């Protein structure tokens, strides 16, 4: 079922999509962002072991449906081609960042990989910071002192 999307020419199966509003809401609420020149990436763990994509292309920025759909196609293709390089087990929500700057596929792929890892690192760091102090494993220094 779950595999690489790279070898599937028209493949963007349902398991690779963020489809439910509750998943988008969770990404907006808990996710961490990384901004680039073409896109903003929001990353949040999904506990599924697969990376999924959600898209947000605003009507205020891209007025025509044809333009919005074109931008979404480029973003989906960038995700499909970069799938193996993206962090695993993460929901990624991509937002078209610049008004009237149509994303280019090659540069979008590079930016997507870089920003998805950056946003995911920020998410992980926030998760660790939110843990209570007594739930963290003891540091190696403190274990040596108790002997």
Coordinates of N, CA and C in Angstrom, one line a residue:
X1 N 0.8 -1.2 0.0 CA 0.0 0.0 0.0 C 0.9 1.2 0.0
X2 N 1.6 1.5 1.1 CA 2.4 2.7 1.2 C 3.7 2.4 0.6
X3 N 4.2 3.3 -0.3 CA 5.5 3.1 -0.9 C 5.9 4.5 -1.4
X4 N 6.8 4.4 -2.4 CA 7.3 5.7 -3.0 C 6.3 6.2 -4.0
X5 N 6.2 7.5 -4.0 CA 5.3 8.1 -5.0 C 6.1 8.4 -6.3
X6 N 7.4 8.4 -6.2 CA 8.3 8.9 -7.3 C 8.0 8.1 -8.6
X7 N 7.8 6.8 -8.6 CA 7.7 6.0 -9.8 C 6.2 5.9 -10.3
X8 N 5.3 6.6 -9.7 CA 3.9 6.6 -10.1 C 3.6 7.9 -10.8
X9 N 3.6 7.9 -12.1 CA 3.5 9.1 -12.9 C 2.3 10.1 -12.5
X10 N 1.2 9.5 -12.3 CA 0.0 10.3 -11.9 C -0.5 10.0 -10.5
X11 N 0.5 9.5 -9.7 CA 0.1 9.0 -8.4 C 0.0 10.1 -7.3
X12 N -1.1 10.3 -6.7 CA -1.3 11.0 -5.5 C -2.5 10.4 -4.8
X13 N -2.2 9.2 -4.2 CA -3.3 8.4 -3.7 C -3.9 9.0 -2.4
X14 N -5.0 8.5 -2.0 CA -5.7 9.1 -0.8 C -4.8 9.0 0.5
X15 N -4.0 7.9 0.6 CA -3.2 7.8 1.9 C -2.2 8.9 2.0
X16 N -1.8 9.5 0.9 CA -0.8 10.6 0.9 C -1.4 12.0 1.0
X17 N -2.7 12.1 1.3 CA -3.3 13.4 1.4 C -3.8 13.7 2.8
X18 N -3.7 14.9 3.2 CA -4.4 15.4 4.5 C -5.8 15.7 4.0
X19 N -6.8 14.9 4.4 CA -8.1 15.1 3.8 C -9.2 15.7 4.8
X20 N -9.0 15.5 6.0 CA -10.0 15.9 7.0 C -9.7 17.2 7.6
X21 N -10.8 18.0 7.9 CA -10.6 19.3 8.5 C -9.9 19.2 9.8
X22 N -10.2 18.2 10.6 CA -9.6 18.0 11.9 C -8.1 17.9 11.8
X23 N -7.6 17.3 10.7 CA -6.1 17.2 10.5 C -5.5 18.5 10.2
X24 N -6.2 19.3 9.3 CA -5.8 20.6 9.0 C -5.8 21.5 10.3
X25 N -6.8 21.4 11.0 CA -6.9 22.2 12.3 C -5.8 21.9 13.2
X26 N -5.5 20.6 13.3 CA -4.4 20.2 14.2 C -3.0 20.8 13.7
X27 N -2.9 20.7 12.4 CA -1.6 21.3 11.8 C -1.5 22.8 12.1
X28 N -2.6 23.5 11.9 CA -2.6 25.0 12.2 C -2.4 25.3 13.7
X29 N -3.0 24.4 14.5 CA -2.9 24.7 16.0 C -1.6 24.2 16.6
X30 N -1.1 23.0 16.2 CA 0.1 22.5 16.9 C 1.4 22.5 16.0
X31 N 1.2 22.6 14.7 CA 2.3 22.5 13.8 C 3.3 23.7 13.9
X32 N 4.5 23.5 13.4 CA 5.5 24.6 13.4 C 5.7 24.9 11.9
X33 N 6.0 26.2 11.7 CA 6.1 26.7 10.3 C 7.6 27.0 9.9
X34 N 7.8 26.9 8.6 CA 9.1 27.4 8.1 C 8.7 28.1 6.7
X35 N 9.2 29.3 6.6 CA 8.8 30.1 5.4 C 10.0 30.2 4.4
X36 N 9.6 30.0 3.1 CA 10.6 30.2 2.0 C 10.1 31.2 1.1
X37 N 10.7 31.3 -0.1 CA 10.4 32.3 -1.0 C 9.1 32.0 -1.8
X38 N 8.8 30.7 -1.9 CA 7.6 30.3 -2.7 C 6.5 29.7 -1.8
X39 N 6.9 29.1 -0.7 CA 5.9 28.4 0.1 C 6.2 28.6 1.6
X40 N 5.1 28.3 2.4 CA 5.2 28.2 3.8 C 4.9 26.7 4.1
X41 N 5.7 26.0 4.9 CA 5.4 24.6 5.3 C 5.1 24.6 6.8
X42 N 4.0 23.9 7.0 CA 3.6 23.6 8.4 C 3.8 22.1 8.6
X43 N 4.5 21.7 9.7 CA 4.7 20.3 9.9 C 4.2 19.9 11.3
X44 N 3.6 18.7 11.3 CA 3.1 18.1 12.6 C 3.1 16.6 12.5
X45 N 3.6 15.9 13.5 CA 3.6 14.4 13.5 C 2.2 13.9 13.3
X46 N 2.1 12.7 12.6 CA 0.7 12.2 12.4 C 0.6 10.8 13.0
X47 N 1.6 10.2 13.6 CA 1.6 8.9 14.2 C 1.2 7.8 13.3
X48 N 1.3 8.0 12.0 CA 1.0 6.9 11.0 C 2.2 6.3 10.3
X49 N 3.3 7.0 10.4 CA 4.5 6.5 9.8 C 4.6 6.9 8.3
X50 N 3.6 7.6 7.8 CA 3.7 8.1 6.4 C 3.6 9.6 6.4
X51 N 4.2 10.1 5.3 CA 4.1 11.6 5.1 C 2.9 11.9 4.2
X52 N 2.1 12.9 4.7 CA 0.9 13.3 3.9 C 1.0 14.8 3.6
X53 N 0.3 15.1 2.6 CA 0.3 16.5 2.1 C -1.1 17.1 2.1
X54 N -1.1 18.4 2.6 CA -2.3 19.2 2.5 C -1.9 20.5 1.9
X55 N -2.8 21.1 1.1 CA -2.5 22.3 0.4 C -3.5 23.4 0.8
X56 N -2.9 24.6 0.8 CA -3.7 25.8 1.0 C -3.3 26.9 0.0
X57 N -4.1 27.2 -0.9 CA -3.8 28.3 -1.9 C -5.0 29.3 -1.8
X58 N -4.7 30.4 -1.2 CA -5.8 31.4 -0.9 C -6.4 32.1 -2.1
X59 N -7.7 32.4 -2.1 CA -8.4 33.1 -3.1 C -8.0 34.5 -3.2
X60 N -7.6 35.1 -2.0 CA -7.2 36.5 -2.0 C -5.9 36.7 -2.8
X61 N -5.0 35.7 -2.8 CA -3.7 35.8 -3.5 C -3.9 35.4 -4.9
X62 N -4.5 34.2 -5.1 CA -4.7 33.7 -6.5 C -6.2 33.7 -6.8
X63 N -6.6 34.8 -7.5 CA -8.0 35.0 -7.7 C -8.7 34.0 -8.6
X64 N -8.1 33.6 -9.7 CA -8.7 32.7 -10.6 C -8.5 31.3 -10.2
X65 N -9.6 30.5 -10.4 CA -9.5 29.0 -10.1 C -8.4 28.3 -11.0
X66 N -8.3 28.8 -12.2 CA -7.3 28.1 -13.1 C -5.9 28.3 -12.5
X67 N -5.6 29.5 -12.0 CA -4.3 29.8 -11.4 C -4.1 29.0 -10.1
X68 N -5.1 29.0 -9.3 CA -5.0 28.2 -8.0 C -4.8 26.8 -8.3
X69 N -5.5 26.2 -9.3 CA -5.3 24.8 -9.6 C -3.9 24.5 -10.1
X70 N -3.4 25.4 -10.9 CA -2.1 25.3 -11.5 C -1.0 25.3 -10.4
X71 N -1.1 26.2 -9.4 CA -0.2 26.2 -8.3 C -0.3 25.0 -7.5
X72 N -1.5 24.5 -7.2 CA -1.7 23.2 -6.5 C -1.1 22.0 -7.2
X73 N -1.2 22.0 -8.5 CA -0.6 20.9 -9.3 C 0.9 20.9 -9.2
X74 N 1.5 22.1 -9.2 CA 3.0 22.2 -9.1 C 3.4 21.7 -7.7
X75 N 2.6 22.2 -6.7 CA 3.0 21.8 -5.3 C 2.8 20.3 -5.1
X76 N 1.8 19.7 -5.6 CA 1.6 18.2 -5.5 C 2.7 17.5 -6.2
X77 N 3.1 17.9 -7.4 CA 4.2 17.3 -8.2 C 5.5 17.4 -7.4
X78 N 5.8 18.5 -6.8 CA 7.0 18.7 -6.0 C 7.0 17.7 -4.9
X79 N 5.8 17.6 -4.2 CA 5.7 16.6 -3.1 C 6.0 15.2 -3.6
X80 N 5.3 14.8 -4.7 CA 5.5 13.5 -5.2 C 6.9 13.2 -5.6
X81 N 7.6 14.1 -6.2 CA 9.0 13.8 -6.7 C 10.0 13.9 -5.5
X82 N 9.6 14.6 -4.4 CA 10.5 14.7 -3.3 C 10.1 13.8 -2.1
X83 N 9.1 12.9 -2.3 CA 8.6 12.2 -1.2 C 9.6 11.4 -0.4
X84 N 10.6 10.7 -1.1 CA 11.6 9.9 -0.4 C 12.5 10.7 0.4
X85 N 12.6 12.0 0.2 CA 13.6 12.9 0.9 C 12.9 13.7 2.1
X86 N 11.6 13.5 2.2 CA 10.9 14.3 3.2 C 10.9 13.5 4.6
X87 N 10.7 14.2 5.7 CA 10.6 13.5 7.0 C 9.4 12.5 7.0
X88 N 9.6 11.4 7.7 CA 8.5 10.4 7.7 C 7.6 10.6 8.9
X89 N 6.3 10.2 8.7 CA 5.4 10.2 9.7 C 4.9 11.7 10.1
X90 N 4.9 12.5 9.0 CA 4.6 13.9 9.2 C 3.4 14.4 8.3
X91 N 2.5 15.2 8.8 CA 1.6 15.9 7.9 C 2.2 17.2 7.6
X92 N 2.3 17.5 6.3 CA 2.8 18.7 5.8 C 1.7 19.5 5.1
X93 N 1.5 20.7 5.6 CA 0.5 21.6 4.9 C 1.4 22.7 4.2
X94 N 1.2 22.8 2.9 CA 1.9 23.8 2.1 C 1.0 25.0 1.8
X95 N 1.5 26.2 2.0 CA 0.7 27.4 1.7 C 1.5 28.1 0.6
X96 N 0.8 28.5 -0.4 CA 1.5 29.4 -1.5 C 1.8 30.7 -0.8
X97 N 3.1 31.1 -0.8 CA 3.5 32.2 0.0 C 3.4 33.6 -0.7
X98 N 3.9 33.7 -1.9 CA 4.0 35.0 -2.5 C 2.9 35.2 -3.5
X99 N 2.2 36.3 -3.4 CA 1.2 36.6 -4.3 C 1.7 36.8 -5.7
X100 N 1.1 36.2 -6.7 CA 1.4 36.4 -8.1 C 2.8 35.9 -8.5
X101 N 3.5 35.1 -7.6 CA 4.8 34.5 -8.0 C 4.5 33.0 -8.2
X102 N 4.4 32.6 -9.4 CA 4.0 31.2 -9.7 C 5.2 30.3 -9.4
X103 N 5.1 29.3 -8.6 CA 6.2 28.4 -8.2 C 6.8 27.7 -9.4
X104 N 8.1 27.5 -9.4 CA 8.8 26.7 -10.4 C 9.1 25.4 -9.7
X105 N 8.9 24.3 -10.5 CA 9.0 23.0 -9.9 C 10.3 22.6 -9.3
X106 N 11.4 22.9 -10.0 CA 12.7 22.5 -9.5 C 13.1 23.2 -8.2
X107 N 12.9 24.5 -8.2 CA 13.2 25.3 -7.0 C 12.2 25.0 -5.9
X108 N 11.0 24.7 -6.2 CA 10.0 24.3 -5.2 C 10.4 23.0 -4.5
X109 N 10.9 22.0 -5.3 CA 11.3 20.8 -4.7 C 12.4 21.0 -3.7
X110 N 13.4 21.7 -4.0 CA 14.5 22.0 -3.1 C 14.0 22.7 -1.8
X111 N 13.2 23.7 -2.1 CA 12.6 24.5 -0.9 C 11.7 23.6 -0.1
X112 N 10.9 22.7 -0.7 CA 10.0 21.8 0.1 C 10.8 20.9 1.0
X113 N 11.9 20.3 0.5 CA 12.7 19.4 1.3 C 13.3 20.1 2.4
X114 N 14.0 21.3 2.1 CA 14.6 22.0 3.2 C 13.7 22.5 4.2
X115 N 12.6 23.1 3.8 CA 11.6 23.7 4.8 C 10.9 22.7 5.6
X116 N 10.6 21.5 4.9 CA 9.9 20.5 5.7 C 10.7 19.9 6.8
X117 N 12.0 19.7 6.6 CA 12.9 19.3 7.6 C 13.1 20.4 8.7
X118 N 13.1 21.6 8.3 CA 13.3 22.7 9.2 C 12.0 22.8 10.1
X119 N 10.8 22.8 9.5 CA 9.6 22.9 10.3 C 9.4 21.7 11.2
X120 N 9.8 20.5 10.7 CA 9.7 19.3 11.6 C 10.7 19.3 12.8
X121 N 11.9 19.9 12.5 CA 12.8 20.1 13.7 C 12.2 21.0 14.7
X122 N 11.6 22.1 14.2 CA 11.0 23.0 15.2 C 9.8 22.4 15.9
X123 N 9.1 21.5 15.3 CA 8.0 20.8 15.9 C 8.5 19.9 17.0
X124 N 9.5 19.1 16.7 CA 10.1 18.2 17.6 C 10.7 18.9 18.8
X125 N 11.4 20.0 18.6 CA 11.9 20.8 19.6 C 10.8 21.4 20.6
X126 N 9.7 21.8 20.0 CA 8.6 22.3 20.8 C 8.0 21.2 21.6
X127 N 7.9 19.9 21.1 CA 7.4 18.8 21.8 C 8.2 18.5 23.0
X128 N 9.6 18.5 22.8 CA 10.5 18.2 23.9 C 10.4 19.2 25.0
X129 N 10.3 20.5 24.6 CA 10.2 21.6 25.5 C 8.9 21.5 26.3
X130 N 7.8 21.0 25.7 CA 6.5 20.9 26.4 C 6.5 19.7 27.4
X131 N 7.4 18.8 27.4 CA 7.4 17.7 28.3 C 7.7 18.2 29.7
X132 N 7.1 17.6 30.8 CA 7.4 17.9 32.1 C 8.9 17.5 32.4
X133 N 9.6 18.2 33.3 CA 11.0 18.0 33.5 C 11.2 16.5 34.0
X134 N 10.3 16.0 34.9 CA 10.6 14.7 35.5 C 10.3 13.6 34.5
X135 N 9.7 13.9 33.3 CA 9.4 12.8 32.4 C 10.6 12.6 31.4
X136 N 11.6 13.5 31.4 CA 12.7 13.4 30.6 C 13.7 12.3 31.1
X137 N 14.3 11.6 30.2 CA 15.3 10.6 30.7 C 16.5 11.2 31.4
X138 N 17.1 10.6 32.4 CA 18.2 11.2 33.1 C 19.4 11.4 32.1
X139 N 20.1 12.5 32.3 CA 21.3 12.7 31.5 C 22.4 11.8 31.9
X140 N 23.3 11.5 31.0 CA 24.5 10.7 31.4 C 25.3 11.2 32.5
X141 N 25.4 12.6 32.6 CA 26.2 13.2 33.7 C 25.5 12.9 35.1
X142 N 24.2 13.0 35.2 CA 23.6 12.8 36.4 C 23.6 11.3 36.9
X143 N 23.7 10.4 35.9 CA 23.7 9.0 36.3 C 25.1 8.6 36.9
X144 N 26.1 9.3 36.4 CA 27.5 9.0 36.9 C 27.7 9.5 38.3
X145 N 26.9 10.6 38.7 CA 27.1 11.2 40.0 C 26.4 10.4 41.1
X146 N 25.4 9.6 40.8 CA 24.6 8.9 41.9 C 25.4 7.6 42.3
X147 N 26.4 7.2 41.7 CA 27.1 6.0 42.0 C 28.0 6.2 43.2

